[in-house]
PDB file of C-alpha atoms in Angstrom:
ATOM      1  CA  MET W 151      -4.184   0.695  -7.545  1.00 94.00           C
ATOM      2  CA  VAL W 152      -6.568   3.649  -7.512  1.00 96.00           C
ATOM      3  CA  VAL W 153     -10.116   3.139  -6.190  1.00 96.00           C
ATOM      4  CA  ASP W 154     -12.674   5.930  -6.609  1.00 94.00           C
ATOM      5  CA  ASP W 155     -16.358   5.841  -7.511  1.00 93.00           C
ATOM      6  CA  ASP W 156     -16.172   9.275  -9.154  1.00 91.00           C
ATOM      7  CA  PRO W 157     -15.266   8.601 -12.809  1.00 93.00           C
ATOM      8  CA  ALA W 158     -13.812  12.088 -13.332  1.00 92.00           C
ATOM      9  CA  LEU W 159     -11.513  11.857 -10.306  1.00 90.00           C
ATOM     10  CA  LEU W 160     -10.523   8.300 -11.139  1.00 93.00           C
ATOM     11  CA  GLY W 161      -9.684   9.314 -14.699  1.00 94.00           C
ATOM     12  CA  PHE W 162      -7.759  12.418 -13.670  1.00 93.00           C
ATOM     13  CA  THR W 163      -5.774  10.622 -10.963  1.00 92.00           C
ATOM     14  CA  SER W 164      -4.982   7.691 -13.234  1.00 94.00           C
ATOM     15  CA  LYS W 165      -3.868   9.909 -16.138  1.00 94.00           C
ATOM     16  CA  TYR W 166      -1.749  12.119 -13.878  1.00 94.00           C
ATOM     17  CA  LEU W 167       0.034   9.187 -12.236  1.00 93.00           C
ATOM     18  CA  THR W 168       0.542   7.505 -15.620  1.00 95.00           C
ATOM     19  CA  ARG W 169       2.188  10.686 -16.932  1.00 96.00           C
ATOM     20  CA  LEU W 170       4.530  10.531 -13.954  1.00 95.00           C
ATOM     21  CA  GLY W 171       5.564   7.029 -15.048  1.00 94.00           C
ATOM     22  CA  TYR W 172       3.468   4.845 -12.745  1.00 92.00           C
ATOM     23  CA  SER W 173       1.514   1.780 -13.851  1.00 92.00           C
ATOM     24  CA  ILE W 174      -2.065   2.252 -12.706  1.00 93.00           C
ATOM     25  CA  ALA W 175      -4.859  -0.216 -12.031  1.00 94.00           C
ATOM     26  CA  PRO W 176      -8.030   1.923 -11.749  1.00 96.00           C
ATOM     27  CA  TYR W 177     -11.226   0.588 -10.138  1.00 96.00           C
ATOM     28  CA  ARG W 178     -14.613   2.285  -9.782  1.00 96.00           C
ATOM     29  CA  THR W 179     -15.908   0.015  -7.026  1.00 95.00           C
ATOM     30  CA  SER W 180     -14.444  -1.425  -3.854  1.00 95.00           C
ATOM     31  CA  VAL W 181     -15.881  -4.812  -4.773  1.00 95.00           C
ATOM     32  CA  GLU W 182     -13.983  -4.865  -8.064  1.00 95.00           C
ATOM     33  CA  ALA W 183     -10.806  -3.590  -6.397  1.00 95.00           C
ATOM     34  CA  TRP W 184     -11.026  -6.252  -3.685  1.00 95.00           C
ATOM     35  CA  LYS W 185     -11.586  -8.978  -6.275  1.00 93.00           C
ATOM     36  CA  HIS W 186      -8.354  -8.019  -8.047  1.00 92.00           C
ATOM     37  CA  PHE W 187      -6.362  -7.299  -4.890  1.00 92.00           C
ATOM     38  CA  SER W 188      -7.176 -10.661  -3.346  1.00 88.00           C
ATOM     39  CA  THR W 189      -6.186 -12.616  -6.464  1.00 85.00           C
ATOM     40  CA  ASP W 190      -3.157 -14.840  -5.896  1.00 68.00           C
ATOM     41  CA  GLY W 191       0.026 -13.435  -7.313  1.00 69.00           C
ATOM     42  CA  VAL W 192      -1.241  -9.859  -7.573  1.00 77.00           C
ATOM     43  CA  ASN W 193       0.977  -7.336  -5.825  1.00 83.00           C
ATOM     44  CA  TYR W 194       0.441  -3.594  -5.605  1.00 87.00           C
ATOM     45  CA  SER W 195       3.124  -1.183  -4.400  1.00 87.00           C
ATOM     46  CA  LEU W 196       0.575   1.386  -3.281  1.00 92.00           C
ATOM     47  CA  VAL W 197      -3.201   1.695  -3.092  1.00 94.00           C
ATOM     48  CA  LEU W 198      -5.072   4.993  -3.207  1.00 95.00           C
ATOM     49  CA  ILE W 199      -8.627   4.604  -1.879  1.00 95.00           C
ATOM     50  CA  ASP W 200     -11.523   7.023  -1.721  1.00 93.00           C
ATOM     51  CA  LEU W 201     -12.870   6.874   1.822  1.00 89.00           C
ATOM     52  CA  SER W 202     -16.514   7.350   0.756  1.00 87.00           C
ATOM     53  CA  MET W 203     -17.336   4.333  -1.382  1.00 88.00           C
ATOM     54  CA  PRO W 204     -20.685   2.536  -1.695  1.00 87.00           C
ATOM     55  CA  VAL W 205     -21.155  -1.131  -0.665  1.00 92.00           C
ATOM     56  CA  ILE W 206     -17.667  -1.513   0.889  1.00 93.00           C
ATOM     57  CA  SER W 207     -16.353   1.738   2.360  1.00 92.00           C
ATOM     58  CA  GLY W 208     -12.774   2.807   1.758  1.00 91.00           C
ATOM     59  CA  GLU W 209     -11.980   2.085   5.402  1.00 91.00           C
ATOM     60  CA  GLN W 210     -13.464  -1.421   5.180  1.00 94.00           C
ATOM     61  CA  LEU W 211     -11.577  -2.105   1.956  1.00 95.00           C
ATOM     62  CA  LEU W 212      -8.320  -0.974   3.533  1.00 93.00           C
ATOM     63  CA  ARG W 213      -8.855  -3.220   6.571  1.00 93.00           C
ATOM     64  CA  MET W 214      -9.530  -6.190   4.269  1.00 93.00           C
ATOM     65  CA  MET W 215      -6.365  -5.432   2.312  1.00 93.00           C
ATOM     66  CA  LEU W 216      -4.292  -5.094   5.491  1.00 92.00           C
ATOM     67  CA  ASN W 217      -5.519  -8.513   6.625  1.00 91.00           C
ATOM     68  CA  VAL W 218      -4.077  -9.980   3.435  1.00 89.00           C
ATOM     69  CA  ASN W 219      -0.956  -7.818   3.309  1.00 89.00           C
ATOM     70  CA  PRO W 220      -0.158  -5.877   6.512  1.00 90.00           C
ATOM     71  CA  ASP W 221       2.768  -4.189   4.741  1.00 90.00           C
ATOM     72  CA  ILE W 222       0.702  -2.605   1.963  1.00 89.00           C
ATOM     73  CA  ARG W 223       1.284   1.099   1.537  1.00 93.00           C
ATOM     74  CA  PHE W 224      -1.849   3.159   1.184  1.00 93.00           C
ATOM     75  CA  VAL W 225      -3.356   6.609   0.891  1.00 92.00           C
ATOM     76  CA  LEU W 226      -6.934   7.246   1.974  1.00 89.00           C
ATOM     77  CA  MET W 227      -8.507  10.157   0.106  1.00 87.00           C
ATOM     78  CA  SER W 228     -11.657  12.094   0.805  1.00 79.00           C
ATOM     79  CA  GLY W 229     -13.391  15.310  -0.108  1.00 69.00           C
ATOM     80  CA  TYR W 230     -14.847  15.264   3.410  1.00 61.00           C
ATOM     81  CA  PRO W 231     -13.075  15.741   6.758  1.00 55.00           C
ATOM     82  CA  PHE W 232     -12.525  12.554   8.769  1.00 56.00           C
ATOM     83  CA  ASP W 233     -10.829  11.498  11.984  1.00 60.00           C
ATOM     84  CA  THR W 234      -7.588   9.692  11.108  1.00 57.00           C
ATOM     85  CA  ALA W 235      -6.941   8.807  14.764  1.00 58.00           C
ATOM     86  CA  SER W 236      -9.921   6.441  14.773  1.00 58.00           C
ATOM     87  CA  LEU W 237      -8.465   4.559  11.785  1.00 57.00           C
ATOM     88  CA  LEU W 238      -5.154   4.025  13.530  1.00 57.00           C
ATOM     89  CA  GLU W 239      -6.600   2.870  16.862  1.00 60.00           C
ATOM     90  CA  SER W 240      -8.018  -0.449  15.676  1.00 53.00           C
TER      91      SER W 240
END
């Protein structure tokens, strides 16, 4: 799963990963990504999430996903600097 509100970045990331042989589920909003993630029977090996998302932030989305599946592997992405220690403390 790739979640990014920037259509160009979402397209580039999805195409690149597809060329590497991965199956990609791209989502432009956290709301849409959450809807699909929380569907019964849906399982993602890895989620890539833009940290700066409208409505539900990337951090909030990740916390919601971890509540459903604490073993989910993830990558938080951002064009802005952020404090990773604060994400790991709670």
